[in-house]
Coordinates of C-alpha atoms in Angstrom, one line a residue:
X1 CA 50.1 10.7 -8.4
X2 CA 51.3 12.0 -5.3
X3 CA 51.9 8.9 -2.5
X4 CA 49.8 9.3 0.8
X5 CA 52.0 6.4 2.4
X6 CA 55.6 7.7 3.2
X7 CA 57.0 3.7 4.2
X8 CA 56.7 3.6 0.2
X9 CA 60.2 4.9 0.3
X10 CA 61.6 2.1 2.2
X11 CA 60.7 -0.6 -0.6
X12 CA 64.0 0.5 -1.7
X13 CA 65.8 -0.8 1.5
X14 CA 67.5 -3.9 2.5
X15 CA 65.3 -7.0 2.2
X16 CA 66.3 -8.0 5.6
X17 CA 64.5 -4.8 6.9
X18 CA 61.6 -5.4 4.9
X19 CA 61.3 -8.4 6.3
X20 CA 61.3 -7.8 9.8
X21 CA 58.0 -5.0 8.9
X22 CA 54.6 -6.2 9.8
X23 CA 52.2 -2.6 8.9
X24 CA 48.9 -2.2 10.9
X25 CA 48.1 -1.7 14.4
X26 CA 49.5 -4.6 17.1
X27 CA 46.4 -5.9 19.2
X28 CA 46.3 -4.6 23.0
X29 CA 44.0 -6.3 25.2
X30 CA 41.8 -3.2 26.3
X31 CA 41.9 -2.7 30.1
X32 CA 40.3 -4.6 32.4
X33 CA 37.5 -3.7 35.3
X34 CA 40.0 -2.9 38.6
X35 CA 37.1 -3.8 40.7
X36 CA 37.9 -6.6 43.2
X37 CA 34.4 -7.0 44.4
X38 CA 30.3 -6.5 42.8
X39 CA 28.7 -4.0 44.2
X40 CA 26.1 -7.0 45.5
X41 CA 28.8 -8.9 46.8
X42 CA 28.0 -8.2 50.2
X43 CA 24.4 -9.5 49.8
X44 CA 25.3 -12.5 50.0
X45 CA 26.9 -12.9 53.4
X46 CA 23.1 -12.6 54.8
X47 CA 22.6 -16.5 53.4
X48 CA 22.5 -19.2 55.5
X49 CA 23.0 -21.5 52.5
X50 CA 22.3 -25.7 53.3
X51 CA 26.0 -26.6 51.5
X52 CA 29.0 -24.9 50.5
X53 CA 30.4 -23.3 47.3
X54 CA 30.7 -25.8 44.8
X55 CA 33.7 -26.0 42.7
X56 CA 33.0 -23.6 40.6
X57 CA 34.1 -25.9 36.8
X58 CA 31.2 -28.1 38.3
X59 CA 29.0 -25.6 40.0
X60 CA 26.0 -28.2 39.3
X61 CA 27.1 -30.7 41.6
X62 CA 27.1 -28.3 44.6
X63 CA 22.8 -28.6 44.6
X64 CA 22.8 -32.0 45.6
X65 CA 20.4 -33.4 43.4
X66 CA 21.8 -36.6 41.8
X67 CA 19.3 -36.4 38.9
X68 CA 20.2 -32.9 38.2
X69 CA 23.9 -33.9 37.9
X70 CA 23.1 -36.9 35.4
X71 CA 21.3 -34.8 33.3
X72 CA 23.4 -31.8 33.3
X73 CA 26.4 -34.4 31.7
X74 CA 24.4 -35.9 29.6
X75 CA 23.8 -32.4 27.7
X76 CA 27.4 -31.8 28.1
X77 CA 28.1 -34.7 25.7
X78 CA 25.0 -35.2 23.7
X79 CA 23.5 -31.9 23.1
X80 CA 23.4 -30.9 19.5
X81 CA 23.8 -27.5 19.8
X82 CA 27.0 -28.2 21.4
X83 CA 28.0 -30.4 18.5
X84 CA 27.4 -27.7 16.4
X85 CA 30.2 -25.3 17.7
X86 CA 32.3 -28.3 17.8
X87 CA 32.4 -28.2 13.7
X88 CA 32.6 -24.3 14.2
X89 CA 35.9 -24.7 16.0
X90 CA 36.8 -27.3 13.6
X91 CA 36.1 -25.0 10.7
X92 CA 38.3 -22.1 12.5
X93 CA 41.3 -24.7 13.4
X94 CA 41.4 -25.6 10.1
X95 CA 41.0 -22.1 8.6
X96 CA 44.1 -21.2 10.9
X97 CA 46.1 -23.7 9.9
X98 CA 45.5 -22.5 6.1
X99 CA 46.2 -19.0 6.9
X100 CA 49.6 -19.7 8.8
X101 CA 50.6 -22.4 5.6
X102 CA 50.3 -19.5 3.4
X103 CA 53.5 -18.4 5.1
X104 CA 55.6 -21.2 4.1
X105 CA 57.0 -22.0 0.2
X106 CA 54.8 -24.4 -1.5
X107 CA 56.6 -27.6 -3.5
X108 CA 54.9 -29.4 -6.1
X109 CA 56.1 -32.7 -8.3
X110 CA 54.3 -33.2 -11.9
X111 CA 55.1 -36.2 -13.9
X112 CA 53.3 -36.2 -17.5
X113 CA 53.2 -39.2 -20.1
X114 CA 51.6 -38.6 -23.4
X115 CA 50.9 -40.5 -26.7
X116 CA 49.4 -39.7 -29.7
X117 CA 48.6 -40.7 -33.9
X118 CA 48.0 -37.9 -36.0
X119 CA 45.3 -37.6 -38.2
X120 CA 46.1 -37.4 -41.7
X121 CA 42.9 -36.2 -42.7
X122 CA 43.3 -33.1 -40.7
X123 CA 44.8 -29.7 -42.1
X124 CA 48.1 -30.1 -39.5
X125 CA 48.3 -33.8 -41.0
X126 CA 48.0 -33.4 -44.3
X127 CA 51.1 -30.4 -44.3
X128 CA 53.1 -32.4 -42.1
X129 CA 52.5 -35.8 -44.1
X130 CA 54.3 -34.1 -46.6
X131 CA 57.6 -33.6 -44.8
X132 CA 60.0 -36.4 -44.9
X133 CA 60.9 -38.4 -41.9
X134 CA 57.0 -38.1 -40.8
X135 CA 56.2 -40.2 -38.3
X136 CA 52.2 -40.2 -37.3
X137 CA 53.2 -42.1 -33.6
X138 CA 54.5 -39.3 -30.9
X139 CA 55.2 -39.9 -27.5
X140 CA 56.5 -36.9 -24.7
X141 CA 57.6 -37.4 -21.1
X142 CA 57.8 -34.6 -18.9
X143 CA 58.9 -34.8 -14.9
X144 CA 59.8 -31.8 -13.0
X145 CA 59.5 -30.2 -9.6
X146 CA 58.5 -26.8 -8.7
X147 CA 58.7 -24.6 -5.9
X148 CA 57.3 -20.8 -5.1
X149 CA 57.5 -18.3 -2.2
X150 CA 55.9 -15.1 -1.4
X151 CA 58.0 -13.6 0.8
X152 CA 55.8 -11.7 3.1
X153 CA 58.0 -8.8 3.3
X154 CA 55.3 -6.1 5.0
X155 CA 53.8 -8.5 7.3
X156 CA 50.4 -9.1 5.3
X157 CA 50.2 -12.5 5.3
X158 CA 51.5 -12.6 9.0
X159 CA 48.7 -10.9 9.9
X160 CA 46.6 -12.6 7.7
X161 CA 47.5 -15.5 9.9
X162 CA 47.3 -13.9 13.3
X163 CA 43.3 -12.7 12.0
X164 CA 42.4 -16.5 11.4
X165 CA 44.2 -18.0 15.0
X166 CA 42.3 -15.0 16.7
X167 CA 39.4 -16.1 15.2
X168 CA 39.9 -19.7 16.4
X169 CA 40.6 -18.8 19.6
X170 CA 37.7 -16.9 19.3
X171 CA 35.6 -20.2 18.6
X172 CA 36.9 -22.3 21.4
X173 CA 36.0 -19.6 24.0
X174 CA 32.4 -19.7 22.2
X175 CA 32.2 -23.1 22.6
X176 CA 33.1 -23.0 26.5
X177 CA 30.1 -20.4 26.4
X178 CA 27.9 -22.7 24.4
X179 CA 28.7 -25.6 27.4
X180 CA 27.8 -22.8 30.2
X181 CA 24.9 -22.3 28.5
X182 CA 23.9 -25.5 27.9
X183 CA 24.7 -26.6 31.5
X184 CA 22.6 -23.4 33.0
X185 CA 19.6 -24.1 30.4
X186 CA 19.5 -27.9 31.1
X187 CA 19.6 -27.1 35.3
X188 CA 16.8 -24.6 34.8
X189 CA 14.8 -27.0 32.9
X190 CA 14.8 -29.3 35.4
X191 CA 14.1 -26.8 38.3
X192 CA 11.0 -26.0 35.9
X193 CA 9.9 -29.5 36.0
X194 CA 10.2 -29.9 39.8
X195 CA 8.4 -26.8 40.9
X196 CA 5.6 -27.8 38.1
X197 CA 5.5 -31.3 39.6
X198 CA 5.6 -29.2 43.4
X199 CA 2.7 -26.7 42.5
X200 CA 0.7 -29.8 41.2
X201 CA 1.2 -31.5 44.1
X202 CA -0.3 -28.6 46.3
X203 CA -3.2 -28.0 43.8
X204 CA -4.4 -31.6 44.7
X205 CA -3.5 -31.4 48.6
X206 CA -6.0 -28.1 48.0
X207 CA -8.3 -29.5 46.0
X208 CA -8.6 -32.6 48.5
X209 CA -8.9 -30.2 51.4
X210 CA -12.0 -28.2 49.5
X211 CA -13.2 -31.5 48.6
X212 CA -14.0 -32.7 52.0
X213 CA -15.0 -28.8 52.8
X214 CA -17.5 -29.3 49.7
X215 CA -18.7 -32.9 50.4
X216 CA -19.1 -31.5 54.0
X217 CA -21.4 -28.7 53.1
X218 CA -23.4 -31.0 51.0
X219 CA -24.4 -32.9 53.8
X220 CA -25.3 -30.0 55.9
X221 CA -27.6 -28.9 53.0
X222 CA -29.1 -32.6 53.4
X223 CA -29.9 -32.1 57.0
X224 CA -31.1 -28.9 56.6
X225 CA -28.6 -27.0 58.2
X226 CA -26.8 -25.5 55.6
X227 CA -28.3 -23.3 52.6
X228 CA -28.0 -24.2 49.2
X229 CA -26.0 -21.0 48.6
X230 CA -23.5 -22.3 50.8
X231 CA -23.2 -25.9 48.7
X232 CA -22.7 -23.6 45.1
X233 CA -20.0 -22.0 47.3
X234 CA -18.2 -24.7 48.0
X235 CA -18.5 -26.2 44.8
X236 CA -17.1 -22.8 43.4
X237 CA -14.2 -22.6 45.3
X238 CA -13.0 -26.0 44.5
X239 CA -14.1 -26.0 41.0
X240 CA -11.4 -22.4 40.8
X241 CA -8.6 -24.9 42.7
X242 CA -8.9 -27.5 40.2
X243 CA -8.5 -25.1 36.9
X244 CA -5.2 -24.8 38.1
X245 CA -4.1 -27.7 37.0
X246 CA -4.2 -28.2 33.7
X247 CA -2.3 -25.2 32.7
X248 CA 0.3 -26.9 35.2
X249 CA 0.3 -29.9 33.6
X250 CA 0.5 -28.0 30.3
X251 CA 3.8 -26.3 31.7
X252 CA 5.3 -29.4 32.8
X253 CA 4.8 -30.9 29.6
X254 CA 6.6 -28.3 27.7
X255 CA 9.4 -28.0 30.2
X256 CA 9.8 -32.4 29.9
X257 CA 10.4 -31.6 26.3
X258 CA 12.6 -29.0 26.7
X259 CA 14.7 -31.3 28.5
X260 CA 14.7 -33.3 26.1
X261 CA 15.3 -31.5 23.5
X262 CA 18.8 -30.1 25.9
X263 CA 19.7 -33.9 26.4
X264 CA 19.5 -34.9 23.2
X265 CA 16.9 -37.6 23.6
X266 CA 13.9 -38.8 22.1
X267 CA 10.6 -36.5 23.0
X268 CA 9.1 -38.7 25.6
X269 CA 12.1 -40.8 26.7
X270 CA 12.7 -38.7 30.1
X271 CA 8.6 -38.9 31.2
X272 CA 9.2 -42.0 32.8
X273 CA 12.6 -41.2 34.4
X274 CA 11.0 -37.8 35.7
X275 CA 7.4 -39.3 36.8
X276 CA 8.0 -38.9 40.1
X277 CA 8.1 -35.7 42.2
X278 CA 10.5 -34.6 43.5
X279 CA 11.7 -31.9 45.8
X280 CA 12.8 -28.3 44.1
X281 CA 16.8 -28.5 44.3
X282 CA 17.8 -25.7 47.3
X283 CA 20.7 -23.5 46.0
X284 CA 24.4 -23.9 47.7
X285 CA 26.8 -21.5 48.6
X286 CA 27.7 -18.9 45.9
X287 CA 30.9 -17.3 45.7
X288 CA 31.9 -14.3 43.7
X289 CA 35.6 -13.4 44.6
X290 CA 37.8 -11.8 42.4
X291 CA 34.8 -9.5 41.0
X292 CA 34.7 -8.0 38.0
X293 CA 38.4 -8.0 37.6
X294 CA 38.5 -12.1 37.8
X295 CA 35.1 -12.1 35.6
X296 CA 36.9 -10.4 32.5
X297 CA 39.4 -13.5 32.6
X298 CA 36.8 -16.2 32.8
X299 CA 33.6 -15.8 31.3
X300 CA 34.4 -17.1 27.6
X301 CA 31.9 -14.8 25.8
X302 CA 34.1 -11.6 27.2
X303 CA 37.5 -14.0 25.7
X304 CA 35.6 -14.6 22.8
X305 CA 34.9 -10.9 22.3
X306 CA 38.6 -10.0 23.0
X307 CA 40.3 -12.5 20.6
X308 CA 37.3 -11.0 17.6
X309 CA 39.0 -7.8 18.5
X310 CA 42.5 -8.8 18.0
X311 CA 41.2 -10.6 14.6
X312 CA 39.8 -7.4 13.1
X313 CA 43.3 -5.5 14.8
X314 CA 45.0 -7.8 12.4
X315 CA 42.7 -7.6 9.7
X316 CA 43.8 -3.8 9.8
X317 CA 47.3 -4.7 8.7
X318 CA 46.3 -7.5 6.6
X319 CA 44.3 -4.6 4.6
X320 CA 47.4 -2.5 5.0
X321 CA 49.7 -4.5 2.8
X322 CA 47.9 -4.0 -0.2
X323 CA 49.7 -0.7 -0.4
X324 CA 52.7 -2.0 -1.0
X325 CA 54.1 -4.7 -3.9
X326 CA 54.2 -7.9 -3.2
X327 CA 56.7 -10.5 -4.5
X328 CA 56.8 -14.4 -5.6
X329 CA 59.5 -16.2 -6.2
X330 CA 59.0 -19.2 -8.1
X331 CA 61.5 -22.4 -10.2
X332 CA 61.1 -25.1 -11.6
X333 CA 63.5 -28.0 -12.2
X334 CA 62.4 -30.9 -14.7
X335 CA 63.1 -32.9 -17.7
X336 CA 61.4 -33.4 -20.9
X337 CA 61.4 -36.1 -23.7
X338 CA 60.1 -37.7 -26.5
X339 CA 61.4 -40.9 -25.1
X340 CA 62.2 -42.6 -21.6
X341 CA 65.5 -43.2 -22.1
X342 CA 66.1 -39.8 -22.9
X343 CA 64.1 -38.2 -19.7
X344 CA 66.8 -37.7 -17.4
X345 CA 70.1 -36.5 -18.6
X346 CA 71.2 -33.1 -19.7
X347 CA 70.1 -32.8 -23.0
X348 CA 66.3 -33.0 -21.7
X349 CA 67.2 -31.2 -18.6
X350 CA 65.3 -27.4 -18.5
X351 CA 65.1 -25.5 -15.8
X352 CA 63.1 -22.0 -15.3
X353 CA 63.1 -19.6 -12.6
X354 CA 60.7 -16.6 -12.2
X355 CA 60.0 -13.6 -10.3
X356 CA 56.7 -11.9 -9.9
X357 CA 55.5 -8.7 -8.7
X358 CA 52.2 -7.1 -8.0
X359 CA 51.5 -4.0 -6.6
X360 CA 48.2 -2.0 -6.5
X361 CA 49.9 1.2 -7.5
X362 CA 46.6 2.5 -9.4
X363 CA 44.0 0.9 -7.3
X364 CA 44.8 3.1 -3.8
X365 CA 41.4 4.1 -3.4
X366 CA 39.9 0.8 -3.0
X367 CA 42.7 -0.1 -0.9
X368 CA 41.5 3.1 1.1
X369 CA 38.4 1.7 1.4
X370 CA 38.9 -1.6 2.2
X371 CA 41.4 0.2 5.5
X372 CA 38.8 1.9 6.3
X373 CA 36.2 -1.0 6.5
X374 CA 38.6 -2.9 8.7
X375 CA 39.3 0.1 10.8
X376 CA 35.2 0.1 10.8
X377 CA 35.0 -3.5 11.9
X378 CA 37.7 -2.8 14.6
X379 CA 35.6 -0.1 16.1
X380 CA 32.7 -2.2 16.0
X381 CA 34.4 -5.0 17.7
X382 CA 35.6 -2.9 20.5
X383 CA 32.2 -1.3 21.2
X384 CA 31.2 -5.0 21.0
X385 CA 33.6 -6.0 23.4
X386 CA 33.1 -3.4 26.0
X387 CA 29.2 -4.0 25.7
X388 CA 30.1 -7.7 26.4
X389 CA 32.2 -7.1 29.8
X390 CA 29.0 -4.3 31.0
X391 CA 26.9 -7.1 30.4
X392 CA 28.6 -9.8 31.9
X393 CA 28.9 -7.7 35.4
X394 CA 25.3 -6.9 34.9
X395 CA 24.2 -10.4 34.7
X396 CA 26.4 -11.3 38.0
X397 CA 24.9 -8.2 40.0
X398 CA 21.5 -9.1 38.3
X399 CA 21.2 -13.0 39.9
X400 CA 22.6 -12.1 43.3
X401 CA 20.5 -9.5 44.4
X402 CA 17.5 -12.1 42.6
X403 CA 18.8 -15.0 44.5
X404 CA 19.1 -13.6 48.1
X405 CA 15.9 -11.7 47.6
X406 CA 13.7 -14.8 46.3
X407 CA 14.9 -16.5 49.7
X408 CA 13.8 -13.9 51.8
X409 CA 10.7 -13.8 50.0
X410 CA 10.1 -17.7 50.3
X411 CA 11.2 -17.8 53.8
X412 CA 8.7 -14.7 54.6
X413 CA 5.5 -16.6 52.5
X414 CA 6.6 -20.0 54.6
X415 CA 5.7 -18.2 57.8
X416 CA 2.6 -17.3 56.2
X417 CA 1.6 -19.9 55.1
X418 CA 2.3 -21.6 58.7
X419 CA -0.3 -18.9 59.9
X420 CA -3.0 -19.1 57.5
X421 CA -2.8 -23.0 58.0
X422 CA -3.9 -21.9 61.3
X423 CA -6.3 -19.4 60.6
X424 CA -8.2 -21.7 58.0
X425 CA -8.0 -24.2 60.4
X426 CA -10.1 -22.0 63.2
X427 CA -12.5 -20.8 60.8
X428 CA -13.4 -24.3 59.6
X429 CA -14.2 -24.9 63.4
X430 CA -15.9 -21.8 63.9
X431 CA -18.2 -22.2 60.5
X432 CA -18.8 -25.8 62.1
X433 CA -19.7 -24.5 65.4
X434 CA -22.0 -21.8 63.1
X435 CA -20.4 -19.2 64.1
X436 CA -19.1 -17.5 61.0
X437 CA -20.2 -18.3 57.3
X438 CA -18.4 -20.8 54.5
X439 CA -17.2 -17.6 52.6
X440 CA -14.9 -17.2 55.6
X441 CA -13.7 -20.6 55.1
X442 CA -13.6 -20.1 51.0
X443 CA -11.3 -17.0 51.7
X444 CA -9.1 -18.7 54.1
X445 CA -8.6 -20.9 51.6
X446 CA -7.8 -19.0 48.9
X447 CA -5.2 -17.1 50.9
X448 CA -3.8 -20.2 51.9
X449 CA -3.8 -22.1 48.8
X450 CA -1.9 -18.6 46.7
X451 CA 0.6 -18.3 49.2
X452 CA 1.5 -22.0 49.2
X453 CA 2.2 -21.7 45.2
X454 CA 3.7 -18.1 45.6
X455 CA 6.2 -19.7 48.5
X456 CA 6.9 -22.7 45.8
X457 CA 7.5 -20.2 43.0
X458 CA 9.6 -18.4 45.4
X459 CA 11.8 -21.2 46.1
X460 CA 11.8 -22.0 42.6
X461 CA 12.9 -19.1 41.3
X462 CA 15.9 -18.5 44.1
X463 CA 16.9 -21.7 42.5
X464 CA 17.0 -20.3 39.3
X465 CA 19.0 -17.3 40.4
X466 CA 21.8 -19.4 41.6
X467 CA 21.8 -21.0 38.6
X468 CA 21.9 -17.7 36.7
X469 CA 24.6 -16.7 39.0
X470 CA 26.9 -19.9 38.3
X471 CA 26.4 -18.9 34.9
X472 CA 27.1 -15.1 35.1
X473 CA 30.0 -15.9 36.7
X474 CA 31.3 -17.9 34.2
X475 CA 31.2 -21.5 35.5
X476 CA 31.0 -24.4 33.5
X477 CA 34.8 -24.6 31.9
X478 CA 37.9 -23.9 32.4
X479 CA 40.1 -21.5 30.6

């Protein structure tokens, strides 16, 4: 067989050499983005937001909104998924800690007392029964201690080790992503429940106004002044206003239980604490120095992505080793005895030593393949990783342009909604005075009434974006 791997020929070196090897690839962190700035950055210098730039570890806090604050912790600590990744990172520490024991020599102590009577019925009893100085009562003591060491002279199990810390560090940054999440999911829920409660609130301010505009028109009708067509209008328009809300109530609903469900509490036990309306929580100041260069550093899905890289980098060399032998050096001190008196002295004393080595030397092509799965898995993990930091900047760019657009857009629908206040206003007057129809009226209020609930979801959904943004931009945690 003709050797593909030419280190082969240093097996025959110094030990102290060997020792200082470690084969495979050493992890380097791929470059990061040299931007200093997103390209939507600037966008943001055109709000005029109500309060400053929250810290950003407690972005939350910066909306004001002492409800959304209480409920945002109370995830933070009870929320199951979050428990979850807890065991994960448990799992990985203690994985980790395995991996880097393997390093060390392993010590054991055995102590061993055994009796027995021999049958003399059985086919060893009945030869040795016939031996003089038989003696059917046997006793043996055994204590010893025992030591072995793989000497991990190509670096395998080092890297072994270095694969299963990456991969805990890998779980702790997920974890700080899991609370990011948890904190932007539980904040968006609660905006949800608010502009649900909001939109409610101006389906029955417009149902009251077409209520009166109905009851109205019904009386007209009795005193002969307006047409029965005109009633059946009225009726119409309000009966349209209504049917609103019970697919709002519906969406609320859900969105309750979603919270709940993010809390960690009892379906039903937030109802109360959230019956009453309340206003739709206006977004802060967001800042986004540092841009994509700072992001790479602080979203923990991007470190979580970089320390799985480093794990499969090591993995390489872990797979690596198997090329080469391996070697274990074990002993064993201990007595033995048919007696206790007799245990310890140096006529029961025994002592064994032992050397072992194993080496795939006619297995290469499965240690080919099992390189080239890990080279695979590195590959993947960098693609993965590189897909992770687009993303991330895409998610930043994403909300910002989403946030300061929503507020133009809500600002623009409140002075429209100012205006067609007005003009439903001066048509109710002028249908009074008889000089237009109702279905002017009916249409002024149906432009009113949409652009009311557009200029909620508006505001609703710029709060969202900020949220979105806190969470692009990696707030939440530490690193």
């Amino acid at each position: 067989m003709a050797f593909r791997i030419p280190a082969l020929a240093a097996a025959a070196g110094p030990l102290s050499l060997l020792a200082a090897c470690a084969v495979g690839p050493t992890h380097l962190t791929p470059a990061a983005p040299s931007g200093t700035a997103f390209h939507n950055a600037n966008r943001l210098r055109t709000r005029t937001a109500p309060a400053p730039g929250p810290e950003l570890r407690t972005w939350w806090t910066g909306f004001n909104d002492a409800e959304l604050t209480g409920l945002v912790g109370r995830a933070l600590s009870q929320n199951l998924d979050l428990a979850q990744a807890e065991a994960r990172v448990a799992q990985a520490r203690a994985q980790a800690k395995a991996s880097g024991a393997a390093l060390l020599p392993t010590a054991r102590l055995d102590a061993q007392a055994a009796y027995s009577h021999q049958s003399l019925e059985s086919p060893l009893g009945r030869i040795e029964s016939g031996f003089p100085g038989f003696d059917r009562d046997r006793s043996l003591y055994d204590l010893s201690a025992g030591a072995s060491w793989e000497p991990d002279l190509f670096g395998g199990l080092r890297r072994g080790a270095e694969a299963a810390r990456a991969d805990y560090e890998a779980s702790e940054a997920a974890r700080a992503g899991s609370r990011i999440t948890i904190a932007a999911a539980t904040a968006d829920a609660y905006v949800l429940v608010r502009t649900f409660q909001t939109r409610l609130a101006v389906v029955e301010d417009q149902a009251r106004i077409q209520r009166r505009l109905f009851d109205l028109t019904r009386l007209r009708f009795s005193r002969g002044v307006a047409a029965r067509l005109e009633v059946d209008q009225a009726q119409g328009g309000l009966a349209q206003t209504e049917a609103q809300a019970p697919l709002l109530r519906a969406g609320l609903e859900a969105q309750m239980e979603a919270l709940e469900v993010l809390v960690g509490a009892e379906p039903g036990s937030l109802h109360a604490e959230l019956s009453s309306p309340n206003a739709i929580p206006t977004p802060p100041a967001v800042g986004a120095g540092g841009g994509p260069a700072a992001l790479v550093r602080r979203r923990p899905d991007i470190i979580a992505a970089e320390r799985r890289l480093a794990a499969s980098d090591a993995r390489i060399g872990a797979a690596i080793a198997d090329y080469y032998p391996r070697i274990t050096l074990s002993g064993v001190v201990g007595f033995e005895a048919g007696d206790v008196g007799h245990l310890v002295g140096a006529a029961g004393f025994q002592p064994q030593g032992l050397v072992g080595l194993r080496w795939r030397l006619f297995d290469f092509g499965r240690v080919d393949a099992e390189v080239a799965r890990a080279r695979g898995e590195r590959a993947e993990a960098l693609a993965r990783y590189r897909q992770t930091v687009l993303q991330a900047t895409a998610d930043v760019e994403t909300s910002l342009v989403g946030l300061v657009e929503r507020e133009t857009q809500a600002r623009t629908l409140g002075d429209g909604e100012a205006a067609l206040q007005r003009a439903r206003a001066s048509a109710q007057a002028a249908y009074l005075a008889g000089r237009v129809s109702l279905i002017e009226v009916l249409d002024a209020d149906a432009r009113l009434f949409a652009t009311r609930d557009q200029r909620v979801v508006a505001q609703s959904e710029a709060a969202r974006a900020a949220i979105a943004s806190f969470k692009a931009l990696g707030g939440g945690w530490t690193s």
